[in-house]
Amino acid sequence: MTRIFSLIFIWILMFFGNVLSAQTQSFSLSGNIKSDKAEQMEINLLDADNKLIKTEIADSNGKFGFNDLKGGTYRLKINRNGSEVYHSETISVADNTTLPSIDLNVKAIEGVTITKAKPMIERQDGKMIMNVENSIASTGNSAFEVLEKAPGINIDNNDNISLRGKSNLLIQIDGKNTPMTGNDLANYLKGIPSSTIDKIEFITNPSSKYDAAGSSIINIKLKKEQRKGTNGSVATSLGMGKYVKNNNSFTINHRNKKINIFGNYSYAYREAYNWLVLDRNFFKDNSFEKAYIQDNYLKFKFNNHIAKAGMDYYMNDKNVLGFSVGLISNSFNLNGDNSNTTLNSVYKPESTFNTQNISNDKWTNVSFNVNHKYTLDSLGSEISTDFDYINYSNSSLQNFETRTHKINDGTDQLDIMKGDLDGKLNIYSLKSDLTKNLKNDWKFESGVKTSFVKTDNDLKFFDVKNEALVPDLRKTNHFIYEENINTVYGNLSKKWDKFKATAGLRLENTNVKGTQVTTNQVNKQNYTQLFPSAVLSYDLTEKSNLEVNLSRRITRPSYNQLNPFKLYLDPTTMRSGNPDLNPQTTMNYELTYSLSNKYFATLSYSKTSDNITDILKPIVEDGENVTVQTFENLNSASYFGLYLIAPIKVTKWWDMNNSANFYYGSYTGNVSGTQINNKGNFTFNINSINSFKLGNGFTAELTGNYKAREVYAYLNMSPFWSLNIGAQKKFKNNSVLKFSFTDVFFTGNIKGQTNYTDYIENFAVNRDTRVVTLSYTYNFGSSKNGQPRKTGGAEDLKQRIGS
């Protein structure tokens, strides 16, 4: 570990010396604003691509200035109270430049204030962005429910999330990976209130600068105040479906020239349910053998606390030092009632059982980040370094009481099983990135990263015999996982008049070791892989652009996907990891056409090897037919897609934002003796968001979506649709009152079938999707904007903690 950290330190020193030795001639740009309240003006300097370079605040006399500028063309954008009031023509800088006075008096400014809201869906820098803060339908929901309604998103009966038909995603919160996947991830997201979310970024083809993990990236960005002065917000909401849902959040921020101090806290109490009806049919040599008819009702209670605080210290014009600490505590209680009727080979009942499942789970996450940024010039050249320490701990106390009745002989039996799960995980991560703008519009990016992970999960199961706990050694397990990943990458880009090209290469060295303590079984993997990426962009006209994008990605199994623990729902249903899983690799290709930066069409193709697939498969355990939810590597998965975005302004008061995703997924592999070859189907999702301006601060929203039938390997999902309505009122005291009614017709639930050679399962899942919510948000403080900073170096690790 010491050697790796020493190499990183030497690398930083080498590049630091190189960039300092590169001397670039710089100029200044200054000006003066004529206004009664010039000190309220925020001046933004944009480059030729309309990207923000630097922000200054005019002094009391209206004077402002920008130093250390590279020769080229720029534009000025001036804001007052968060609204744009002036946008300059192109300014050429080839020497120290003083602009003519800009005459903006207060009355004129108030007459031309622009209050245009962000569109619900937009595209920036290769990302599709969903602005959640502007969505009325998202009011009072959780992050999971917001994702569930997002364009291109599918969530199956096991709560696995896919984007435009692609699974094994990298889910991030503020650029850092979430601590779980699968059911654990879903439960975690269900505890995050939507009132804390600013926007969601969908990155379907990340460049080499991003961690290579995940077929695509979904980044949920939480709100963070950046305005100068002291400001913040408070929000609360109360929703009622079948059960109550309450979200509360508070943010505060103080910023001046030297420091930026921020903090936020949210609390969510939510009750929900998952009603799963199953018809499981077992066959042998194509003859019906047995069936389980099951009715599973699970009620959840979430108590979720999220807190984060930090500070950025602007040491001088070139150095910024920052740190942040975070705490997440999620208590999750489950009460399950599972009734089962077993049918014999002639479809007659032979036995019944009822399982009462009570589980008390708790996740705790403590994180610490320290970061430093050194600015090389005013054009974005910089060196940034991040160190992260992250600790997770989780515990689960489970109690299963199963009462079995055999119909033929009339006998009854009571079985009691208890489970005690204790898990700990530590992550250490250090990374450093260099961004350097060179002459003639060349740009170079490079970085290194190393990370160390150790997780220790101890699961004990006991049978209760005569009120005594008897260890069940068949189910008990102790699993330790250790991982070290070392990375280096480089990106080089060049911009011409109408053409821009970027090429990158990332190298990742992975060393993993999994140990089953109870059986002394050790699995090791060591491999080094290259991940190239490239982007070619051409402006066909002033308003249209064509972009070609390709990248290679890897999805490593999550820590619990490798963990062979058996977690039971009832005597016939369990979850288990697979220590023999291999990582999957994917080649992604995209062609995107954009018009006026409003209308988009993306053609995409991807090919995945060793596709990690979440499956339900039949096995025999202790002579009984059992269904296990686990993970297998399919040989390959192919994807062809067309994604369209088309906003329409129907009238002055009616805006419509439409998106559609058409795709075909094809899967090849063998699971549980069932071979599939290029199995899949053509399918599509359609989403429409309609916004209505009603005047006097009132707006309304109508959102509808439809998801067609989809075949995913062994899973066949039925089509479904939903409709959401909402309204809001903005008050002059900077507060907002919102009302929403989601899934009005209660149609957004999932049905489908799982099909193997000797097993067919029909299922239907109902969730608490029809909810009426009322929320209130109050914003307070200054309106002078600042610039956000991105921090954190553990982006590729937290995702894989859960199963």
Coordinates of N, CA and C in Angstrom, one line a residue, residues 172-367:
Q172 N -25.1 6.1 -8.7 CA -24.3 7.0 -7.8 C -25.2 8.1 -7.2
I173 N -24.7 8.5 -6.0 CA -25.3 9.7 -5.3 C -24.2 10.7 -5.3
D174 N -24.4 11.9 -6.0 CA -23.4 12.9 -6.0 C -22.1 12.4 -6.5
G175 N -22.1 11.6 -7.5 CA -20.8 11.1 -8.1 C -20.2 9.9 -7.3
K176 N -20.8 9.5 -6.2 CA -20.3 8.4 -5.4 C -21.3 7.3 -5.5
N177 N -20.7 6.0 -5.6 CA -21.6 4.9 -5.8 C -22.4 4.6 -4.5
T178 N -23.7 4.2 -4.7 CA -24.6 3.8 -3.6 C -24.0 2.5 -3.0
P179 N -24.4 2.3 -1.7 CA -23.8 1.2 -1.0 C -24.4 -0.1 -1.2
M180 N -25.3 -0.3 -2.2 CA -26.0 -1.5 -2.4 C -26.4 -1.7 -3.8
T181 N -26.9 -2.9 -4.1 CA -27.5 -3.2 -5.4 C -28.8 -4.1 -5.1
G182 N -29.6 -4.3 -6.2 CA -30.7 -5.2 -6.0 C -31.7 -4.7 -5.0
N183 N -32.2 -5.7 -4.1 CA -33.2 -5.3 -3.1 C -32.7 -4.4 -2.1
D184 N -31.4 -4.5 -1.7 CA -30.8 -3.6 -0.7 C -30.7 -2.2 -1.3
L185 N -30.4 -2.0 -2.5 CA -30.3 -0.7 -3.2 C -31.7 -0.1 -3.2
A186 N -32.7 -0.9 -3.6 CA -34.1 -0.4 -3.7 C -34.6 0.1 -2.3
N187 N -34.3 -0.7 -1.3 CA -34.7 -0.2 0.1 C -34.0 1.0 0.5
Y188 N -32.7 1.2 0.1 CA -31.9 2.4 0.4 C -32.5 3.6 -0.3
L189 N -32.8 3.5 -1.6 CA -33.4 4.6 -2.4 C -34.8 4.9 -1.9
K190 N -35.5 4.0 -1.4 CA -36.9 4.2 -0.9 C -36.9 5.1 0.3
G191 N -35.7 5.2 1.0 CA -35.6 6.0 2.2 C -35.1 7.4 1.9
I192 N -34.7 7.8 0.6 CA -34.2 9.1 0.3 C -35.4 9.9 -0.3
P193 N -35.8 11.0 0.4 CA -36.9 11.8 -0.1 C -36.6 12.6 -1.4
S194 N -37.6 12.7 -2.3 CA -37.4 13.4 -3.5 C -37.1 14.9 -3.3
S195 N -37.5 15.4 -2.2 CA -37.3 16.8 -1.9 C -35.8 17.2 -1.8
T196 N -34.9 16.2 -1.6 CA -33.5 16.4 -1.5 C -32.8 16.3 -2.8
I197 N -33.5 15.9 -3.9 CA -32.9 15.6 -5.2 C -33.0 16.9 -6.1
D198 N -31.9 17.2 -6.7 CA -31.9 18.3 -7.7 C -32.1 17.8 -9.1
K199 N -31.3 16.8 -9.5 CA -31.5 16.2 -10.8 C -30.9 14.8 -10.9
I200 N -31.2 14.1 -12.0 CA -30.6 12.8 -12.2 C -30.0 12.8 -13.6
E201 N -28.7 12.4 -13.6 CA -27.9 12.3 -14.8 C -27.9 10.8 -15.3
F202 N -28.2 10.7 -16.6 CA -28.1 9.3 -17.3 C -26.9 9.4 -18.3
I203 N -25.9 8.6 -17.9 CA -24.6 8.6 -18.8 C -24.5 7.2 -19.4
T204 N -25.0 7.1 -20.6 CA -25.1 5.8 -21.2 C -23.7 5.3 -21.8
N205 N -22.8 6.2 -22.1 CA -21.5 5.9 -22.7 C -20.4 6.7 -22.1
P206 N -20.0 6.4 -20.8 CA -19.0 7.2 -20.1 C -17.6 7.1 -20.8
S207 N -16.9 8.2 -20.7 CA -15.5 8.2 -21.3 C -14.5 7.6 -20.3
S208 N -13.3 7.5 -20.7 CA -12.2 6.8 -20.0 C -11.9 7.6 -18.7
K209 N -12.4 8.8 -18.5 CA -12.2 9.6 -17.3 C -13.0 9.0 -16.2
Y210 N -14.1 8.4 -16.5 CA -15.0 7.8 -15.5 C -14.4 6.4 -15.1
D211 N -14.8 5.9 -13.9 CA -14.5 4.6 -13.6 C -15.1 3.6 -14.6
A212 N -14.4 2.5 -14.9 CA -14.9 1.6 -15.9 C -16.1 0.8 -15.5
A213 N -16.5 0.8 -14.2 CA -17.5 0.0 -13.7 C -18.9 0.3 -14.2
G214 N -19.7 -0.7 -14.5 CA -21.1 -0.5 -14.8 C -21.3 -0.3 -16.3
S215 N -22.4 -0.9 -16.9 CA -22.7 -0.7 -18.3 C -23.0 0.7 -18.6
S216 N -23.7 1.4 -17.7 CA -24.0 2.8 -17.8 C -24.0 3.4 -16.4
I217 N -24.1 4.7 -16.3 CA -24.1 5.4 -15.0 C -25.4 6.2 -14.8
I218 N -26.0 6.0 -13.7 CA -27.1 6.9 -13.2 C -26.6 7.7 -12.0
N219 N -26.5 9.0 -12.1 CA -26.0 9.8 -11.0 C -27.1 10.7 -10.4
I220 N -27.5 10.4 -9.2 CA -28.6 11.2 -8.5 C -27.9 12.3 -7.8
K221 N -28.1 13.5 -8.2 CA -27.4 14.7 -7.6 C -28.4 15.4 -6.6
L222 N -27.9 15.4 -5.4 CA -28.7 16.0 -4.3 C -28.5 17.5 -4.3
K223 N -29.5 18.2 -3.8 CA -29.4 19.7 -3.7 C -28.3 20.1 -2.8
K224 N -27.6 21.2 -3.3 CA -26.5 21.8 -2.5 C -26.4 23.3 -2.8
E225 N -26.7 24.0 -1.8 CA -26.7 25.5 -2.0 C -25.2 26.0 -2.3
Q226 N -25.1 26.9 -3.3 CA -23.9 27.5 -3.7 C -23.9 29.0 -3.7
R227 N -25.1 29.6 -3.3 CA -25.2 31.0 -3.4 C -24.4 31.7 -2.3
K228 N -23.8 32.9 -2.6 CA -23.0 33.6 -1.6 C -23.9 34.2 -0.5
G229 N -23.3 34.3 0.7 CA -24.1 34.7 1.8 C -24.6 33.5 2.6
T230 N -25.6 33.7 3.4 CA -26.2 32.6 4.1 C -27.5 32.3 3.6
N231 N -27.8 31.0 3.2 CA -29.0 30.7 2.6 C -29.3 29.2 2.8
G232 N -30.5 28.8 2.5 CA -30.9 27.4 2.6 C -32.3 27.2 2.3
S233 N -32.8 26.0 2.8 CA -34.2 25.7 2.5 C -34.7 24.7 3.5
V234 N -36.0 24.7 3.7 CA -36.7 23.7 4.6 C -37.9 23.1 3.7
A235 N -38.1 21.8 3.9 CA -39.2 21.2 3.1 C -39.8 20.1 3.9
T236 N -41.1 19.9 3.7 CA -41.8 18.8 4.4 C -42.9 18.4 3.5
S237 N -43.2 17.1 3.6 CA -44.4 16.6 2.8 C -45.0 15.4 3.5
L238 N -46.3 15.3 3.2 CA -47.1 14.2 3.8 C -47.9 13.5 2.7
G239 N -47.7 12.2 2.6 CA -48.4 11.5 1.5 C -49.2 10.3 2.1
M240 N -50.2 9.9 1.4 CA -51.0 8.8 1.8 C -51.4 8.0 0.6
G241 N -51.0 6.7 0.7 CA -51.4 5.7 -0.3 C -52.3 4.7 0.5
K242 N -51.8 3.5 0.6 CA -52.4 2.6 1.5 C -51.8 2.9 2.9
Y243 N -50.5 3.4 2.9 CA -49.9 3.7 4.2 C -49.3 5.1 4.1
V244 N -48.9 5.6 5.2 CA -48.4 7.0 5.3 C -47.0 7.1 4.9
K245 N -46.6 8.3 4.3 CA -45.3 8.6 3.9 C -45.0 10.1 4.3
N246 N -43.9 10.3 5.0 CA -43.5 11.6 5.4 C -42.0 11.9 5.2
N247 N -41.7 13.0 4.5 CA -40.4 13.4 4.2 C -40.1 14.8 4.7
N248 N -38.9 15.0 5.2 CA -38.5 16.3 5.8 C -37.0 16.5 5.4
S249 N -36.7 17.8 5.1 CA -35.3 18.1 4.8 C -35.0 19.5 5.1
F250 N -33.7 19.7 5.4 CA -33.2 21.0 5.8 C -31.8 21.2 5.2
T251 N -31.5 22.3 4.5 CA -30.2 22.6 4.0 C -29.8 24.0 4.4
I252 N -28.5 24.2 4.6 CA -28.0 25.5 5.0 C -26.6 25.7 4.4
N253 N -26.3 26.9 4.0 CA -25.0 27.1 3.3 C -24.6 28.5 3.6
H254 N -23.3 28.7 3.9 CA -22.7 30.1 4.1 C -21.5 30.1 3.3
R255 N -21.4 31.2 2.4 CA -20.3 31.4 1.6 C -19.8 32.8 1.5
N256 N -18.5 33.0 1.6 CA -17.9 34.3 1.3 C -16.7 34.1 0.5
K257 N -15.8 35.1 0.4 CA -14.7 35.0 -0.5 C -13.7 33.9 -0.2
K258 N -13.7 33.5 1.1 CA -12.6 32.6 1.6 C -13.2 31.2 1.9
I259 N -14.4 31.1 2.4 CA -14.9 29.8 2.8 C -16.3 29.6 2.3
N260 N -16.6 28.3 2.1 CA -18.0 27.8 1.8 C -18.3 26.7 2.8
I261 N -19.2 26.9 3.7 CA -19.6 25.9 4.7 C -21.0 25.5 4.3
F262 N -21.2 24.2 4.3 CA -22.5 23.6 3.9 C -22.9 22.5 4.8
G263 N -24.2 22.3 4.9 CA -24.7 21.2 5.7 C -26.1 20.9 5.3
N264 N -26.5 19.6 5.4 CA -27.9 19.2 5.1 C -28.3 18.0 6.0
Y265 N -29.6 17.9 6.2 CA -30.1 16.8 7.0 C -31.5 16.5 6.4
S266 N -31.8 15.2 6.3 CA -33.2 14.8 5.9 C -33.6 13.6 6.7
Y267 N -34.9 13.6 7.0 CA -35.5 12.4 7.7 C -36.7 12.0 6.9
A268 N -36.8 10.7 6.7 CA -38.0 10.1 6.0 C -38.5 9.0 6.8
Y269 N -39.8 9.0 7.0 CA -40.6 7.9 7.6 C -41.6 7.5 6.5
R270 N -41.4 6.2 6.1 CA -42.3 5.8 5.0 C -42.8 4.3 5.4
E271 N -44.0 4.1 5.1 CA -44.6 2.8 5.2 C -45.0 2.4 3.8
A272 N -44.7 1.1 3.4 CA -45.0 0.7 2.1 C -45.3 -0.8 2.1
Y273 N -45.7 -1.4 1.0 CA -45.9 -2.8 1.0 C -45.5 -3.4 -0.4
N274 N -45.3 -4.7 -0.4 CA -45.0 -5.4 -1.6 C -45.8 -6.7 -1.6
W275 N -46.8 -6.8 -2.4 CA -47.8 -7.9 -2.5 C -47.4 -8.7 -3.7
L276 N -46.9 -9.9 -3.5 CA -46.4 -10.8 -4.5 C -47.2 -12.1 -4.6
V277 N -47.9 -12.3 -5.7 CA -48.6 -13.5 -5.9 C -47.9 -14.4 -6.9
L278 N -47.7 -15.7 -6.5 CA -46.9 -16.6 -7.4 C -47.6 -17.9 -7.7
D279 N -47.4 -18.4 -8.9 CA -47.9 -19.7 -9.3 C -46.7 -20.4 -9.8
R280 N -46.1 -21.3 -9.0 CA -44.8 -22.0 -9.4 C -45.1 -23.4 -9.8
N281 N -44.6 -23.8 -11.0 CA -44.9 -25.1 -11.5 C -43.6 -25.8 -11.8
F282 N -43.4 -27.0 -11.2 CA -42.2 -27.8 -11.4 C -42.5 -29.0 -12.3
F283 N -41.6 -29.3 -13.2 CA -41.8 -30.4 -14.2 C -40.6 -31.4 -14.1
K284 N -40.8 -32.6 -14.6 CA -39.7 -33.5 -14.7 C -39.9 -34.3 -15.9
D285 N -39.0 -34.3 -16.9 CA -39.1 -35.0 -18.2 C -40.4 -34.5 -18.9
N286 N -40.7 -33.2 -18.8 CA -41.8 -32.6 -19.5 C -43.2 -33.0 -18.8
S287 N -43.1 -33.7 -17.7 CA -44.4 -34.0 -17.0 C -44.5 -33.2 -15.7
F288 N -45.7 -32.7 -15.5 CA -46.0 -31.9 -14.3 C -45.7 -32.7 -13.1
E289 N -45.0 -32.1 -12.1 CA -44.7 -32.8 -10.9 C -45.3 -32.2 -9.6
K290 N -45.2 -30.9 -9.5 CA -45.7 -30.2 -8.3 C -45.9 -28.7 -8.6
A291 N -46.7 -28.1 -7.8 CA -46.9 -26.6 -7.9 C -47.0 -26.0 -6.5
Y292 N -46.5 -24.8 -6.4 CA -46.7 -23.9 -5.2 C -47.6 -22.7 -5.6
I293 N -48.7 -22.6 -4.9 CA -49.5 -21.4 -5.1 C -49.3 -20.5 -3.9
Q294 N -48.7 -19.3 -4.1 CA -48.2 -18.5 -2.9 C -48.8 -17.1 -3.0
D295 N -49.0 -16.6 -1.8 CA -49.5 -15.2 -1.6 C -48.6 -14.6 -0.5
N296 N -47.7 -13.7 -1.0 CA -46.7 -13.1 -0.1 C -47.1 -11.6 0.1
Y297 N -47.3 -11.2 1.3 CA -47.6 -9.8 1.6 C -46.5 -9.3 2.6
L298 N -45.7 -8.3 2.1 CA -44.6 -7.8 2.9 C -44.9 -6.3 3.2
K299 N -44.9 -5.9 4.5 CA -45.1 -4.5 4.9 C -43.7 -4.0 5.4
F300 N -43.3 -2.8 4.9 CA -42.1 -2.2 5.2 C -42.3 -0.9 6.0
K301 N -41.4 -0.7 6.9 CA -41.3 0.6 7.6 C -39.9 1.1 7.5
F302 N -39.7 2.3 7.0 CA -38.4 2.9 6.9 C -38.2 4.1 7.8
N303 N -37.1 4.2 8.5 CA -36.7 5.4 9.3 C -35.3 5.7 8.8
N304 N -35.3 6.8 7.9 CA -34.0 7.1 7.3 C -33.5 8.5 7.6
H305 N -32.3 8.5 8.1 CA -31.6 9.8 8.5 C -30.4 10.0 7.5
I306 N -30.3 11.1 6.9 CA -29.1 11.4 6.1 C -28.6 12.8 6.5
A307 N -27.3 12.9 6.8 CA -26.7 14.1 7.2 C -25.4 14.3 6.5
K308 N -25.0 15.5 6.1 CA -23.7 15.7 5.5 C -23.3 17.2 5.8
A309 N -22.0 17.4 6.1 CA -21.5 18.7 6.3 C -20.1 18.8 5.8
G310 N -19.7 20.0 5.4 CA -18.4 20.1 4.9 C -18.0 21.6 4.7
M311 N -16.8 21.8 4.3 CA -16.3 23.1 4.1 C -15.3 23.2 2.9
D312 N -15.3 24.2 2.1 CA -14.3 24.5 1.1 C -13.6 25.8 1.6
Y313 N -12.3 25.7 1.6 CA -11.5 26.9 2.0 C -10.7 27.3 0.8
Y314 N -11.0 28.6 0.3 CA -10.3 29.2 -0.8 C -9.0 29.9 -0.4
M315 N -7.9 29.1 -0.3 CA -6.7 29.6 0.2 C -6.2 30.8 -0.5
N316 N -6.2 30.8 -1.8 CA -5.9 31.9 -2.7 C -6.5 31.6 -4.0
D317 N -6.1 32.4 -5.1 CA -6.7 32.2 -6.4 C -6.5 30.9 -7.0
K318 N -5.5 30.1 -6.5 CA -5.1 28.9 -7.2 C -5.4 27.6 -6.4
N319 N -5.5 27.8 -5.0 CA -5.7 26.6 -4.2 C -7.0 26.6 -3.4
V320 N -7.7 25.4 -3.5 CA -8.9 25.2 -2.7 C -8.8 23.9 -2.0
L321 N -9.0 24.0 -0.7 CA -8.9 22.8 0.2 C -10.3 22.6 0.8
G322 N -10.7 21.3 0.7 CA -12.1 21.0 1.2 C -12.1 19.7 1.9
F323 N -13.2 19.5 2.7 CA -13.5 18.2 3.4 C -15.0 18.1 3.6
S324 N -15.4 16.9 3.8 CA -16.8 16.7 4.0 C -17.0 15.4 4.9
V325 N -18.0 15.3 5.7 CA -18.3 14.1 6.5 C -19.8 13.8 6.2
G326 N -20.1 12.5 6.2 CA -21.5 12.1 5.9 C -21.9 11.0 6.8
L327 N -23.2 11.0 7.1 CA -23.7 9.9 8.0 C -25.1 9.5 7.4
I328 N -25.3 8.2 7.2 CA -26.6 7.7 6.7 C -27.0 6.6 7.7
S329 N -28.2 6.7 8.2 CA -28.7 5.6 9.1 C -30.1 5.2 8.6
N330 N -30.2 4.0 8.3 CA -31.5 3.5 7.7 C -32.0 2.3 8.4
S331 N -33.0 2.5 9.2 CA -33.7 1.4 9.9 C -34.8 0.9 9.0
F332 N -34.8 -0.4 8.8 CA -35.8 -1.0 7.9 C -36.4 -2.3 8.5
N333 N -37.7 -2.2 8.9 CA -38.4 -3.2 9.5 C -39.4 -3.9 8.5
L334 N -39.4 -5.2 8.5 CA -40.2 -6.0 7.6 C -41.1 -6.9 8.3
N335 N -42.4 -7.0 8.0 CA -43.3 -7.9 8.5 C -43.9 -8.7 7.3
G336 N -43.7 -10.0 7.2 CA -44.1 -10.7 6.0 C -45.1 -11.8 6.4
D337 N -46.1 -12.0 5.6 CA -47.1 -13.0 5.8 C -47.2 -13.8 4.5
N338 N -46.7 -15.0 4.5 CA -46.6 -15.8 3.3 C -47.4 -17.1 3.4
S339 N -48.5 -17.2 2.6 CA -49.3 -18.4 2.6 C -49.1 -19.2 1.3
N340 N -49.0 -20.5 1.5 CA -48.7 -21.4 0.4 C -49.6 -22.7 0.4
T341 N -50.0 -23.0 -0.8 CA -50.7 -24.3 -1.0 C -49.9 -25.1 -2.0
T342 N -49.5 -26.4 -1.6 CA -48.8 -27.3 -2.5 C -49.7 -28.2 -3.2
L343 N -49.6 -28.2 -4.6 CA -50.4 -29.2 -5.4 C -49.6 -30.3 -5.8
N344 N -50.2 -31.6 -5.8 CA -49.5 -32.7 -6.2 C -49.5 -32.9 -7.7
S345 N -49.1 -34.0 -8.3 CA -48.9 -34.2 -9.7 C -50.3 -34.3 -10.4
V346 N -51.4 -34.4 -9.7 CA -52.7 -34.4 -10.3 C -53.5 -33.1 -9.9
Y347 N -52.7 -32.1 -9.5 CA -53.2 -30.7 -9.3 C -54.2 -30.7 -8.1
K348 N -54.0 -31.6 -7.1 CA -54.8 -31.6 -5.9 C -53.9 -31.1 -4.7
P349 N -54.5 -30.3 -3.8 CA -53.8 -29.9 -2.6 C -53.3 -31.0 -1.8
E350 N -52.0 -31.0 -1.4 CA -51.5 -32.1 -0.5 C -51.0 -31.5 0.8
S351 N -50.7 -30.1 0.8 CA -50.3 -29.5 2.1 C -50.4 -28.0 1.9
T352 N -50.4 -27.4 3.1 CA -50.3 -25.9 3.2 C -49.3 -25.5 4.2
F353 N -48.8 -24.3 4.0 CA -48.0 -23.7 5.1 C -48.2 -22.2 5.1
N354 N -47.9 -21.6 6.3 CA -48.0 -20.2 6.5 C -46.7 -19.8 7.2
T355 N -46.0 -18.8 6.6 CA -44.7 -18.3 7.3 C -44.9 -16.9 7.7
Q356 N -44.6 -16.6 8.9 CA -44.6 -15.2 9.5 C -43.1 -14.8 9.5
N357 N -42.8 -13.8 8.8 CA -41.4 -13.4 8.7 C -41.3 -12.0 9.3
I358 N -40.5 -11.8 10.4 CA -40.2 -10.5 11.0 C -38.7 -10.3 10.9
S359 N -38.4 -9.1 10.3 CA -37.0 -8.8 10.1 C -36.7 -7.4 10.5
N360 N -35.6 -7.2 11.3 CA -35.2 -5.8 11.7 C -33.8 -5.6 11.2
D361 N -33.7 -4.7 10.2 CA -32.4 -4.4 9.6 C -32.0 -3.0 9.9
K362 N -30.7 -2.8 9.9 CA -30.1 -1.4 10.1 C -28.9 -1.3 9.3
W363 N -28.8 -0.3 8.4 CA -27.6 0.1 7.7 C -27.1 1.4 8.2
T364 N -25.8 1.5 8.5 CA -25.1 2.7 8.9 C -23.9 2.9 8.0
N365 N -23.8 4.1 7.5 CA -22.7 4.5 6.6 C -22.1 5.8 7.1
V366 N -20.8 5.8 7.4 CA -20.0 6.9 7.8 C -19.0 7.2 6.7
S367 N -18.9 8.4 6.1 CA -17.9 8.7 5.1 C -17.1 10.0 5.4

